[in-house]
Amino acid sequence: MISYERELIAIKAFYANQYATRSGTPYMNHINEGLAILKALEAPEMSNKIFCLHPLHMIVNITWSDAYMRVLEYHEKNGIKRNNKHSDDIDILDLSRKLGGITREVLYALLADKIQNQKDFEIYHQHTHPRRIELTAYFSIWIDTLRQMLGI
């Protein structure tokens, strides 16, 4: 049994056979690819739980998981300058300050999320999205900041 089996079962049940509207990819791709990124990064096991549960935090009661408080932390920090018109006017130093006090496990989960979302953006939207320049900067700043904070 993997340490995050309950969390993985929960997200699989929730996503079932749902697909993204624009790309047509199954929602579970995000989770599966994020978990692969976390494995490659040798992230703490708690990061896997956080990553599996992050889509569920406002929808279902996940207080049964020991990762629950970290999922709340994930969502608080993930909301910083998220995909707005001015996402390119935040720099690494500013983002590092705003992410201050974040736990390592959440840093890894956020990094996996941004890397996976960047990959999908580059495949499905980079050449057609009206805010492609801002979103390219957004992903770059987040990923660089998170890597720097993790020392990787």
PDB file of C-alpha atoms in Angstrom:
ATOM      1  CA  MET A   1       0.000   0.000   0.000  1.00  0.00           C
ATOM      2  CA  ILE A   2       1.318   3.449  -0.882  1.00  0.00           C
ATOM      3  CA  SER A   3       1.229   6.071   1.846  1.00  0.00           C
ATOM      4  CA  TYR A   4      -1.239   8.256  -0.074  1.00  0.00           C
ATOM      5  CA  GLU A   5      -3.581   5.483  -1.261  1.00  0.00           C
ATOM      6  CA  ARG A   6      -6.691   6.889   0.489  1.00  0.00           C
ATOM      7  CA  GLU A   7      -6.066  10.330  -1.028  1.00  0.00           C
ATOM      8  CA  LEU A   8      -5.508   8.845  -4.491  1.00  0.00           C
ATOM      9  CA  ILE A   9      -8.705   6.788  -4.242  1.00  0.00           C
ATOM     10  CA  ALA A  10     -10.624   9.917  -3.195  1.00  0.00           C
ATOM     11  CA  ILE A  11      -9.458  12.014  -6.153  1.00  0.00           C
ATOM     12  CA  LYS A  12      -9.982   9.142  -8.610  1.00  0.00           C
ATOM     13  CA  ALA A  13     -13.554   8.730  -7.376  1.00  0.00           C
ATOM     14  CA  PHE A  14     -14.176  12.464  -7.581  1.00  0.00           C
ATOM     15  CA  TYR A  15     -12.722  12.930 -11.073  1.00  0.00           C
ATOM     16  CA  ALA A  16     -14.090   9.614 -12.416  1.00  0.00           C
ATOM     17  CA  ASN A  17     -14.307  10.168 -16.177  1.00  0.00           C
ATOM     18  CA  GLN A  18     -14.138  13.974 -16.283  1.00  0.00           C
ATOM     19  CA  TYR A  19     -12.188  15.725 -19.023  1.00  0.00           C
ATOM     20  CA  ALA A  20     -10.875  19.268 -19.440  1.00  0.00           C
ATOM     21  CA  THR A  21     -13.052  21.264 -21.806  1.00  0.00           C
ATOM     22  CA  ARG A  22     -10.332  22.969 -23.836  1.00  0.00           C
ATOM     23  CA  SER A  23      -7.700  20.244 -24.070  1.00  0.00           C
ATOM     24  CA  GLY A  24      -9.895  17.159 -23.810  1.00  0.00           C
ATOM     25  CA  THR A  25      -7.455  15.503 -21.400  1.00  0.00           C
ATOM     26  CA  PRO A  26      -8.731  13.545 -18.401  1.00  0.00           C
ATOM     27  CA  TYR A  27      -8.559  15.522 -15.160  1.00  0.00           C
ATOM     28  CA  MET A  28      -6.658  12.593 -13.620  1.00  0.00           C
ATOM     29  CA  ASN A  29      -3.741  13.369 -15.979  1.00  0.00           C
ATOM     30  CA  HIS A  30      -2.986  16.383 -13.810  1.00  0.00           C
ATOM     31  CA  ILE A  31      -2.805  14.201 -10.707  1.00  0.00           C
ATOM     32  CA  ASN A  32      -0.882  11.341 -12.306  1.00  0.00           C
ATOM     33  CA  GLU A  33       1.658  13.652 -13.911  1.00  0.00           C
ATOM     34  CA  GLY A  34       2.025  15.709 -10.735  1.00  0.00           C
ATOM     35  CA  LEU A  35       2.697  12.570  -8.707  1.00  0.00           C
ATOM     36  CA  ALA A  36       5.341  11.539 -11.255  1.00  0.00           C
ATOM     37  CA  ILE A  37       6.975  14.968 -10.876  1.00  0.00           C
ATOM     38  CA  LEU A  38       6.947  14.622  -7.085  1.00  0.00           C
ATOM     39  CA  LYS A  39       8.558  11.196  -7.374  1.00  0.00           C
ATOM     40  CA  ALA A  40      11.269  12.576  -9.676  1.00  0.00           C
ATOM     41  CA  LEU A  41      11.881  15.415  -7.202  1.00  0.00           C
ATOM     42  CA  GLU A  42      12.086  12.894  -4.346  1.00  0.00           C
ATOM     43  CA  ALA A  43       9.516  15.008  -2.499  1.00  0.00           C
ATOM     44  CA  PRO A  44       8.288  14.085   0.996  1.00  0.00           C
ATOM     45  CA  GLU A  45       5.389  11.605   1.034  1.00  0.00           C
ATOM     46  CA  MET A  46       3.096  14.254   2.557  1.00  0.00           C
ATOM     47  CA  SER A  47       3.459  16.220  -0.698  1.00  0.00           C
ATOM     48  CA  ASN A  48       1.770  13.356  -2.570  1.00  0.00           C
ATOM     49  CA  LYS A  49      -1.215  13.505  -0.225  1.00  0.00           C
ATOM     50  CA  ILE A  50      -1.452  17.273  -0.578  1.00  0.00           C
ATOM     51  CA  PHE A  51      -1.265  17.037  -4.350  1.00  0.00           C
ATOM     52  CA  CYS A  52      -3.987  14.381  -4.546  1.00  0.00           C
ATOM     53  CA  LEU A  53      -6.317  16.379  -2.313  1.00  0.00           C
ATOM     54  CA  HIS A  54      -5.749  19.926  -3.569  1.00  0.00           C
ATOM     55  CA  PRO A  55      -8.668  19.836  -6.054  1.00  0.00           C
ATOM     56  CA  LEU A  56     -11.060  18.622  -3.344  1.00  0.00           C
ATOM     57  CA  HIS A  57     -10.510  21.058  -0.514  1.00  0.00           C
ATOM     58  CA  MET A  58     -13.620  23.233  -1.101  1.00  0.00           C
ATOM     59  CA  ILE A  59     -15.853  20.471  -2.423  1.00  0.00           C
ATOM     60  CA  VAL A  60     -15.773  17.513  -0.055  1.00  0.00           C
ATOM     61  CA  ASN A  61     -14.863  16.932   3.584  1.00  0.00           C
ATOM     62  CA  ILE A  62     -11.258  15.735   3.638  1.00  0.00           C
ATOM     63  CA  THR A  63     -10.619  16.203   7.346  1.00  0.00           C
ATOM     64  CA  TRP A  64      -9.972  12.436   7.559  1.00  0.00           C
ATOM     65  CA  SER A  65      -6.560  12.934   5.965  1.00  0.00           C
ATOM     66  CA  ASP A  66      -3.491  13.967   7.939  1.00  0.00           C
ATOM     67  CA  ALA A  67      -2.726  16.261   4.996  1.00  0.00           C
ATOM     68  CA  TYR A  68      -5.869  18.374   5.490  1.00  0.00           C
ATOM     69  CA  MET A  69      -4.165  21.368   7.138  1.00  0.00           C
ATOM     70  CA  ARG A  70      -1.449  21.340   4.501  1.00  0.00           C
ATOM     71  CA  VAL A  71      -4.076  21.363   1.746  1.00  0.00           C
ATOM     72  CA  LEU A  72      -5.521  24.523   3.304  1.00  0.00           C
ATOM     73  CA  GLU A  73      -2.014  26.005   3.368  1.00  0.00           C
ATOM     74  CA  TYR A  74      -1.547  24.989  -0.289  1.00  0.00           C
ATOM     75  CA  HIS A  75      -4.683  26.865  -1.346  1.00  0.00           C
ATOM     76  CA  GLU A  76      -3.820  29.947   0.659  1.00  0.00           C
ATOM     77  CA  LYS A  77      -0.386  30.208  -0.957  1.00  0.00           C
ATOM     78  CA  ASN A  78      -1.508  29.141  -4.437  1.00  0.00           C
ATOM     79  CA  GLY A  79      -3.869  32.128  -4.587  1.00  0.00           C
ATOM     80  CA  ILE A  80      -1.029  34.678  -4.708  1.00  0.00           C
ATOM     81  CA  LYS A  81      -1.330  36.724  -7.919  1.00  0.00           C
ATOM     82  CA  ARG A  82      -2.980  33.780  -9.625  1.00  0.00           C
ATOM     83  CA  ASN A  83      -3.619  34.181 -13.357  1.00  0.00           C
ATOM     84  CA  ASN A  84      -4.686  37.784 -13.297  1.00  0.00           C
ATOM     85  CA  LYS A  85      -3.861  40.494 -15.807  1.00  0.00           C
ATOM     86  CA  HIS A  86      -0.793  41.533 -13.837  1.00  0.00           C
ATOM     87  CA  SER A  87       0.738  38.138 -13.078  1.00  0.00           C
ATOM     88  CA  ASP A  88       3.937  39.242 -14.797  1.00  0.00           C
ATOM     89  CA  ASP A  89       4.536  42.163 -12.431  1.00  0.00           C
ATOM     90  CA  ILE A  90       5.404  39.947  -9.461  1.00  0.00           C
ATOM     91  CA  ASP A  91       9.057  38.983  -9.176  1.00  0.00           C
ATOM     92  CA  ILE A  92      10.872  36.124  -7.478  1.00  0.00           C
ATOM     93  CA  LEU A  93      11.787  38.146  -4.391  1.00  0.00           C
ATOM     94  CA  ASP A  94       8.213  39.414  -3.982  1.00  0.00           C
ATOM     95  CA  LEU A  95       6.743  35.939  -4.439  1.00  0.00           C
ATOM     96  CA  SER A  96       9.293  34.445  -1.999  1.00  0.00           C
ATOM     97  CA  ARG A  97       8.202  36.995   0.610  1.00  0.00           C
ATOM     98  CA  LYS A  98       4.533  36.234   0.045  1.00  0.00           C
ATOM     99  CA  LEU A  99       5.203  32.498   0.316  1.00  0.00           C
ATOM    100  CA  GLY A 100       7.078  32.991   3.594  1.00  0.00           C
ATOM    101  CA  GLY A 101       6.505  30.419   6.302  1.00  0.00           C
ATOM    102  CA  ILE A 102       5.303  27.761   3.878  1.00  0.00           C
ATOM    103  CA  THR A 103       6.097  24.138   4.672  1.00  0.00           C
ATOM    104  CA  ARG A 104       8.450  22.142   2.482  1.00  0.00           C
ATOM    105  CA  GLU A 105       5.775  19.588   1.624  1.00  0.00           C
ATOM    106  CA  VAL A 106       3.492  22.315   0.297  1.00  0.00           C
ATOM    107  CA  LEU A 107       6.368  23.870  -1.672  1.00  0.00           C
ATOM    108  CA  TYR A 108       6.852  20.547  -3.451  1.00  0.00           C
ATOM    109  CA  ALA A 109       3.118  20.164  -4.138  1.00  0.00           C
ATOM    110  CA  LEU A 110       2.942  23.692  -5.565  1.00  0.00           C
ATOM    111  CA  LEU A 111       6.022  23.053  -7.707  1.00  0.00           C
ATOM    112  CA  ALA A 112       4.533  19.862  -9.140  1.00  0.00           C
ATOM    113  CA  ASP A 113       1.289  21.742  -9.849  1.00  0.00           C
ATOM    114  CA  LYS A 114       3.028  24.598 -11.656  1.00  0.00           C
ATOM    115  CA  ILE A 115       5.301  22.280 -13.684  1.00  0.00           C
ATOM    116  CA  GLN A 116       2.362  20.133 -14.767  1.00  0.00           C
ATOM    117  CA  ASN A 117       0.163  23.148 -15.561  1.00  0.00           C
ATOM    118  CA  GLN A 118       3.022  24.756 -17.514  1.00  0.00           C
ATOM    119  CA  LYS A 119       3.389  21.588 -19.584  1.00  0.00           C
ATOM    120  CA  ASP A 120      -0.322  21.573 -20.452  1.00  0.00           C
ATOM    121  CA  PHE A 121      -0.243  25.303 -21.191  1.00  0.00           C
ATOM    122  CA  GLU A 122       2.676  24.829 -23.584  1.00  0.00           C
ATOM    123  CA  ILE A 123       0.963  21.930 -25.370  1.00  0.00           C
ATOM    124  CA  TYR A 124      -2.607  23.235 -25.570  1.00  0.00           C
ATOM    125  CA  HIS A 125      -2.641  27.031 -25.185  1.00  0.00           C
ATOM    126  CA  GLN A 126       0.735  28.719 -25.629  1.00  0.00           C
ATOM    127  CA  HIS A 127       0.148  29.716 -29.235  1.00  0.00           C
ATOM    128  CA  THR A 128      -3.512  30.654 -28.969  1.00  0.00           C
ATOM    129  CA  HIS A 129      -4.160  32.040 -25.486  1.00  0.00           C
ATOM    130  CA  PRO A 130      -4.700  35.836 -25.491  1.00  0.00           C
ATOM    131  CA  ARG A 131      -2.560  36.170 -22.328  1.00  0.00           C
ATOM    132  CA  ARG A 132       0.196  33.797 -23.415  1.00  0.00           C
ATOM    133  CA  ILE A 133       2.992  36.270 -22.619  1.00  0.00           C
ATOM    134  CA  GLU A 134       1.721  36.907 -19.088  1.00  0.00           C
ATOM    135  CA  LEU A 135       1.100  33.212 -18.442  1.00  0.00           C
ATOM    136  CA  THR A 136       4.554  32.250 -19.689  1.00  0.00           C
ATOM    137  CA  ALA A 137       6.029  34.757 -17.212  1.00  0.00           C
ATOM    138  CA  TYR A 138       3.669  33.528 -14.475  1.00  0.00           C
ATOM    139  CA  PHE A 139       4.859  29.930 -14.762  1.00  0.00           C
ATOM    140  CA  SER A 140       8.497  30.941 -15.015  1.00  0.00           C
ATOM    141  CA  ILE A 141       8.381  33.114 -11.901  1.00  0.00           C
ATOM    142  CA  TRP A 142       6.503  30.545  -9.833  1.00  0.00           C
ATOM    143  CA  ILE A 143       8.684  27.610 -10.862  1.00  0.00           C
ATOM    144  CA  ASP A 144      11.934  29.537 -10.417  1.00  0.00           C
ATOM    145  CA  THR A 145      10.804  30.829  -7.015  1.00  0.00           C
ATOM    146  CA  LEU A 146       9.677  27.423  -5.754  1.00  0.00           C
ATOM    147  CA  ARG A 147      12.868  25.741  -6.956  1.00  0.00           C
ATOM    148  CA  GLN A 148      14.938  28.450  -5.288  1.00  0.00           C
ATOM    149  CA  MET A 149      13.032  28.084  -2.008  1.00  0.00           C
ATOM    150  CA  LEU A 150      13.534  24.308  -2.113  1.00  0.00           C
ATOM    151  CA  GLY A 151      17.183  24.660  -3.065  1.00  0.00           C
ATOM    152  CA  ILE A 152      16.828  22.527  -6.203  1.00  0.00           C
TER     153      ILE A 152
END
